[in-house]
Short mmCIF file of C-alpha atoms in Angstrom, two decimals:
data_model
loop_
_atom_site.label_atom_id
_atom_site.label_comp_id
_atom_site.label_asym_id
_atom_site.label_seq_id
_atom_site.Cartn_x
_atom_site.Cartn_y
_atom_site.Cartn_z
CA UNK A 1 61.94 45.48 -18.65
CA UNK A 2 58.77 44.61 -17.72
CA UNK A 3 58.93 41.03 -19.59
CA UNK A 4 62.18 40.37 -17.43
CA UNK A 5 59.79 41.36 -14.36
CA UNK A 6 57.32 38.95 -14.96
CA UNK A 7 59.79 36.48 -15.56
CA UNK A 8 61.20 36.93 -12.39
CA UNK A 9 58.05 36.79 -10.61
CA UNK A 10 56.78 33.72 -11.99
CA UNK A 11 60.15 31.64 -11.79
CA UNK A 12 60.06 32.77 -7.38
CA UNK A 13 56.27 31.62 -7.54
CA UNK A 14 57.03 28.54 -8.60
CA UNK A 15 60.54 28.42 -6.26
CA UNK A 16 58.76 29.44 -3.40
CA UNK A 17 55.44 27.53 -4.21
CA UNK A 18 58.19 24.37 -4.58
CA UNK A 19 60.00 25.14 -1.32
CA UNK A 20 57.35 25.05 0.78
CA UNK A 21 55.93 21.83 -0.75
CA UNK A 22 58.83 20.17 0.25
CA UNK A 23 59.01 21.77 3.54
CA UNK A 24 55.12 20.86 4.39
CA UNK A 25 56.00 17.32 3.47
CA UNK A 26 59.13 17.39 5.57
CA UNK A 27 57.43 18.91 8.73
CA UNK A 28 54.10 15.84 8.27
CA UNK A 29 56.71 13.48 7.66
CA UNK A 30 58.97 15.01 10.64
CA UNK A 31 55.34 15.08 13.19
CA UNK A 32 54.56 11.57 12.31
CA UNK A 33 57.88 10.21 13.24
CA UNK A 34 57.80 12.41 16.21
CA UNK A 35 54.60 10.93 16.97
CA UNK A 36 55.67 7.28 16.98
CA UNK A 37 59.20 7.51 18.28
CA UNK A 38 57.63 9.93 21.19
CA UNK A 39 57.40 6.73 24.18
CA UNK A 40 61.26 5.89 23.22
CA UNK A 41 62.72 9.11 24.08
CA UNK A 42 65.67 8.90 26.72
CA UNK A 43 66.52 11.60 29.18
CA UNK A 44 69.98 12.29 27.23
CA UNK A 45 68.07 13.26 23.99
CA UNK A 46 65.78 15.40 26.09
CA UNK A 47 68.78 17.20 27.26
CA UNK A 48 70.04 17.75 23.89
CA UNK A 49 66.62 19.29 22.27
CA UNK A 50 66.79 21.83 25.54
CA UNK A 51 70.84 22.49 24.91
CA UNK A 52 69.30 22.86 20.89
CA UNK A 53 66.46 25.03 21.78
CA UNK A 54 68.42 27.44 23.78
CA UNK A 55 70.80 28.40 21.18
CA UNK A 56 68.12 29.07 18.82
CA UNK A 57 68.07 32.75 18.66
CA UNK A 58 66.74 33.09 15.04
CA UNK A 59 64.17 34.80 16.33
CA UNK A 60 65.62 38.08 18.50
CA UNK A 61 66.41 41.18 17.18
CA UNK A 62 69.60 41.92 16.75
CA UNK A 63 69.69 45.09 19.16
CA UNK A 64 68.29 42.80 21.66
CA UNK A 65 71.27 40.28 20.88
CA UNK A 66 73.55 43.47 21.20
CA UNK A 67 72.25 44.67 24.28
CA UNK A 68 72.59 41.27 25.91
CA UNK A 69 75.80 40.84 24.98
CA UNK A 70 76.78 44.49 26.17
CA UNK A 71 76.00 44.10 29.37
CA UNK A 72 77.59 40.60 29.53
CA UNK A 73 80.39 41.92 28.77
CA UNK A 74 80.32 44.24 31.94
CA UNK A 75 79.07 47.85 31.64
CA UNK A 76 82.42 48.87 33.52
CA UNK A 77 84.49 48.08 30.65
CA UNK A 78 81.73 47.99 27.56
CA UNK A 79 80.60 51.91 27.96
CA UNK A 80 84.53 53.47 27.84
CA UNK A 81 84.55 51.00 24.71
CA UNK A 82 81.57 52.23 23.43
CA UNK A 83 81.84 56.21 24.20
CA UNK A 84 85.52 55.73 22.24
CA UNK A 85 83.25 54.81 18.99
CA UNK A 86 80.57 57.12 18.95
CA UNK A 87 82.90 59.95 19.92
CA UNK A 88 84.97 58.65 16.84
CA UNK A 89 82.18 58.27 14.95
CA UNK A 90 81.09 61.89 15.62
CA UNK A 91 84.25 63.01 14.43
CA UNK A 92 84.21 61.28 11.75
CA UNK A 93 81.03 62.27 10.97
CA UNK A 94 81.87 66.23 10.92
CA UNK A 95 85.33 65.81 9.23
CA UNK A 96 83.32 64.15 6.27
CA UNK A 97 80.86 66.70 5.82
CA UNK A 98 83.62 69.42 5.95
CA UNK A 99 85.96 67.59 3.20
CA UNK A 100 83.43 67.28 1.13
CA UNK A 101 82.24 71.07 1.30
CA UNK A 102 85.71 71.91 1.33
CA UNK A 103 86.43 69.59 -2.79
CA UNK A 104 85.46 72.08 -5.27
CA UNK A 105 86.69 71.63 -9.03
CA UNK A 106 89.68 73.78 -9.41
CA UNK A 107 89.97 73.78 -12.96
CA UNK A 108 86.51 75.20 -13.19
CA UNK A 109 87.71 77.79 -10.61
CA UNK A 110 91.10 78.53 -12.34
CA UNK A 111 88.96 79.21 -15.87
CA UNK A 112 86.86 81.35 -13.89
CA UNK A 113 89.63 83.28 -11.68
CA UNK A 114 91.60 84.15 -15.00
CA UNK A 115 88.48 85.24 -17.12
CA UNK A 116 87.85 87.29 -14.63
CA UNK A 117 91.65 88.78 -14.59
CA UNK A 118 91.22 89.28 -18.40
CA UNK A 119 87.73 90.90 -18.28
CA UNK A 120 87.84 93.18 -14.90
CA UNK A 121 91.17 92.65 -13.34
CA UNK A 122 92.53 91.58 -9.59
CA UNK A 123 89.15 93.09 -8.14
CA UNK A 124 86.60 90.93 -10.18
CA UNK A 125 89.10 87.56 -9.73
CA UNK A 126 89.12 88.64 -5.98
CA UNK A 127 85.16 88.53 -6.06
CA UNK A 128 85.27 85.16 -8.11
CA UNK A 129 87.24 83.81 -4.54
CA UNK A 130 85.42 85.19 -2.39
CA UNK A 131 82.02 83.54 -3.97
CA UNK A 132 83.39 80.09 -4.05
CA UNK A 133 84.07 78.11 -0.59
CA UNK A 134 86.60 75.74 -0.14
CA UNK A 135 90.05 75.80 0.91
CA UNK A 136 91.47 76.37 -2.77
CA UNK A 137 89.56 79.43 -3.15
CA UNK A 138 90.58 81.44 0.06
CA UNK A 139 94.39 80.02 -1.48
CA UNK A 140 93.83 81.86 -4.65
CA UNK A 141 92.19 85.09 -2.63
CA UNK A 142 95.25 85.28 -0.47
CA UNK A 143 97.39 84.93 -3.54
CA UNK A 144 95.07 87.66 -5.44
CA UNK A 145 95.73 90.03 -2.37
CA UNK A 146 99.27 90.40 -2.89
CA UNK A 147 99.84 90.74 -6.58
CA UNK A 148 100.78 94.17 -5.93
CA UNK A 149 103.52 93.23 -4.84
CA UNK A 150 105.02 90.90 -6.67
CA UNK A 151 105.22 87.46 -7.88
CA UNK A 152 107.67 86.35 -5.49
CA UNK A 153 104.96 87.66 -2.43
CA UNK A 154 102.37 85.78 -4.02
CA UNK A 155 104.27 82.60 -4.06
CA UNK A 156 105.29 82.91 -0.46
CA UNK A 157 101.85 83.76 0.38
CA UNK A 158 100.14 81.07 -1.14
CA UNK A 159 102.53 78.39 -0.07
CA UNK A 160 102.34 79.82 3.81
CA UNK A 161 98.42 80.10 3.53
CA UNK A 162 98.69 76.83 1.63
CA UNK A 163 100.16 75.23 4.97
CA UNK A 164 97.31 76.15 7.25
CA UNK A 165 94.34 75.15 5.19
CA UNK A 166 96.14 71.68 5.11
CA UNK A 167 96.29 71.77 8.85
CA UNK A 168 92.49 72.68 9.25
CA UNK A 169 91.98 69.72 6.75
CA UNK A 170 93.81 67.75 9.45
CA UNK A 171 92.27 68.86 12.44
CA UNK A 172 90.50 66.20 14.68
CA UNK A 173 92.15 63.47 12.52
CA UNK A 174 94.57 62.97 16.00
CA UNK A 175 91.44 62.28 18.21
CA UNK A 176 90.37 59.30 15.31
CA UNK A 177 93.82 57.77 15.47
CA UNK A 178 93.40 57.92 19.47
CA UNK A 179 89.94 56.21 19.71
CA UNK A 180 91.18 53.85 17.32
CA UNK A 181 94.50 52.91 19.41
CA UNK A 182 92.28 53.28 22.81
CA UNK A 183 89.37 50.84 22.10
CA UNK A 184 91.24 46.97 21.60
CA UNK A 185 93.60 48.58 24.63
CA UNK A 186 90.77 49.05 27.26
CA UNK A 187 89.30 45.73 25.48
CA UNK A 188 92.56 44.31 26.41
CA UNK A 189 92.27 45.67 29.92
CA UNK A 190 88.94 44.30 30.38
CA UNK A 191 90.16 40.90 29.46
CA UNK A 192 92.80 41.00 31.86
CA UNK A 193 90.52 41.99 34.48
CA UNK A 194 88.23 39.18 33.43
CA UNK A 195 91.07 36.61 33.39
CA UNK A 196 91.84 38.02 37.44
CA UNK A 197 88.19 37.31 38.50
CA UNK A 198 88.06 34.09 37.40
CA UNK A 199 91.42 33.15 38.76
CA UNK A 200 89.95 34.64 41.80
CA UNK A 201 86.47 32.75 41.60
CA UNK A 202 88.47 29.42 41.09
CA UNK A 203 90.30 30.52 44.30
CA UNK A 204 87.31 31.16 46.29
CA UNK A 205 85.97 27.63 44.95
CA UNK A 206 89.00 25.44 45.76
CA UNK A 207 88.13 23.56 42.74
CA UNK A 208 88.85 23.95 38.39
CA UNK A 209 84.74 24.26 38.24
CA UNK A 210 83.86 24.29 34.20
CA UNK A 211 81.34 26.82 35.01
CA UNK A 212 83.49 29.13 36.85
CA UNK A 213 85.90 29.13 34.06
CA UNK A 214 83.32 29.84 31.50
CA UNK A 215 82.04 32.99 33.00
CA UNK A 216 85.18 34.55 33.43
CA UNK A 217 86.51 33.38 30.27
CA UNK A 218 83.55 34.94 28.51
CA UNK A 219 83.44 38.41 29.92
CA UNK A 220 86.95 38.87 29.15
CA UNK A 221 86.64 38.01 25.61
CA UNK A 222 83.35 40.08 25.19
CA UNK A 223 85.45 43.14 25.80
CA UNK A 224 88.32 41.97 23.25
CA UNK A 225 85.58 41.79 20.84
CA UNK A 226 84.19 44.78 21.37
CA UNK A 227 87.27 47.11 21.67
CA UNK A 228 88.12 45.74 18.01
CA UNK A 229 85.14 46.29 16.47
CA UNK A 230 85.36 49.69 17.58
CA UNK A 231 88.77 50.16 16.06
CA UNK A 232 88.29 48.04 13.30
CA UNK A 233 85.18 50.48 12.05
CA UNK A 234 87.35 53.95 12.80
CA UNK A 235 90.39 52.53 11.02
CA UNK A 236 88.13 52.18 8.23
CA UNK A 237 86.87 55.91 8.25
CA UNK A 238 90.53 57.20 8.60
CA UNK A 239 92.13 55.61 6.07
CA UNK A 240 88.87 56.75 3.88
CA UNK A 241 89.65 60.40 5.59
CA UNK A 242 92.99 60.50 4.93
CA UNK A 243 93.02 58.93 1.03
CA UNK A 244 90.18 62.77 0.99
CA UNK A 245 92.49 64.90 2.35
CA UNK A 246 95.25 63.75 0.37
CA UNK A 247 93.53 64.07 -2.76
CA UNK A 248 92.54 67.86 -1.90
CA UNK A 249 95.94 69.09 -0.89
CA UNK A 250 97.31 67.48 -3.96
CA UNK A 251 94.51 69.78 -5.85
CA UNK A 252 95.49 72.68 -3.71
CA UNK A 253 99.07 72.24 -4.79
CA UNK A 254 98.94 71.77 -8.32
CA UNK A 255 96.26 74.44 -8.65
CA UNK A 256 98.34 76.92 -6.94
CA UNK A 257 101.04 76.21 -9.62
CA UNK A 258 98.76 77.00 -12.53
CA UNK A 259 97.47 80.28 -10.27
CA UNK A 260 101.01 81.44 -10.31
CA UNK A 261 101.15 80.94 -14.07
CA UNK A 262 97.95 82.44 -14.55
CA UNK A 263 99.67 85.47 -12.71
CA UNK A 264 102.64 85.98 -14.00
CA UNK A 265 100.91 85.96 -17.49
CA UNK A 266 98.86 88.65 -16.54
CA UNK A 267 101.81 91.12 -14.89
CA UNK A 268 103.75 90.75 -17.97
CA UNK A 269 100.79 92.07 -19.83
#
């Protein structure tokens, strides 16, 4: 490893050392011909170098580039666009956290849940539940609760109580899907608006002026842009939130199955 380190190191030495030999040659060779072409330089290539030099924005950060472009785009219509994704984000945020505290592996709990039903009974696999978070363990508690009476009450139960910790899995996932159809829509509105003030501006004008055009033209795509990045980044969480809670009902299902087994097993005893 450290032979393949050194290695590296030595062959960008010798890149960079190379690089910028070639680019101190370029920039003498580029400052002498500057130097003796400097009296022959026409007003037209002057206005080029300016047109050149202010679209060189190598050098701003790119919060700054952000921020400029936000409030190009028109505060009006960028902060509903922007509130929509850090809302969504937020949820997002808090539905992640929660599917991941809620994935737990069940067959580690079901091996746990029926030593304990062979060694101490409903009680101790009851206790084994109650210890373990996650939707799949209250399942298997509620389940537990009723073995009294029956294996037909258990199998109602755990399918009902089944149902409801798949709709806690879901909740918030409607206020995602919202955001995500609400942000290219007030985009969209912006750009409309746009397009109306510089119909109205070119009104006002009595003349097609380039510049008027522009302006308009560019607010009102600002917003477009920003109203799909917004979606485009929630639809990307939501389709990662929904492939989770998926996977975890499917768990929740199939585990329940084998908890029913595990039951019945242990009544016939």
């Amino acid at each position: 490893m450290k032979k393949l380190l050194t290695i590296v190191s030595m062959v960008g030495l010798l890149t960079f050392g190379t690089v910028n030999l070639y680019a101190q040659e370029a920039a003498d060779s580029t400052a002498a011909a500057q130097t003796e072409q400097t009296d022959a330089i026409t007003p037209a290539e002057e206005a080029v170098a300016d047109a050149v030099a202010g679209e060189d924005l190598g050098g701003q950060p790119m919060h700054q580039a952000l921020k400029q472009k936000f409030i190009e785009g028109g505060v009006g219509w960028m902060s509903p666009i922007l509130l929509c994704l850090v809302l969504g984000l937020a949820i997002v945020i808090e539905r992640v956290i929660y599917l991941n505290l809620a994935t737990v592996n069940t067959k580690k709990l079901l091996e746990k849940v029926e030593d304990a039903l062979n060694n101490g009974g409903i009680e101790a696999a009851k206790g084994v539940c109650r210890n373990t978070r996650g939707p799949v363990a209250s399942i298997f508690y509620q389940g537990l609760d009723r073995t009294s009476e029956g294996i037909d009450v258990v199998e109602k139960s755990v399918a009902s109580y089944g149902s409801v910790q798949a709709g806690q899995l879901e909740s918030g996932m409607s206020w995602i899907s919202l955001f995500i159809a609400l942000s290219p829509m007030l985009g969209f509105m912006g750009t409309v608006v746009g397009m109306i003030a510089a119909f109205d501006a070119i009104e006002a004008a009595g003349d097609i002026a380039p510049a008027l055009v522009a302006g308009g033209m560019k607010i009102a795509l600002l917003t477009t842009v920003a109203g799909l990045i917004a979606a485009v980044i929630l639809q990307l969480f939501y389709n990662y939130l929904v492939a989770k809670i998926d996977s975890i009902v499917i768990s929740m299902e199939d585990a329940s199955i084998s908890l029913v087994d595990i039951l019945t097993k242990y009544l016939k005893k």
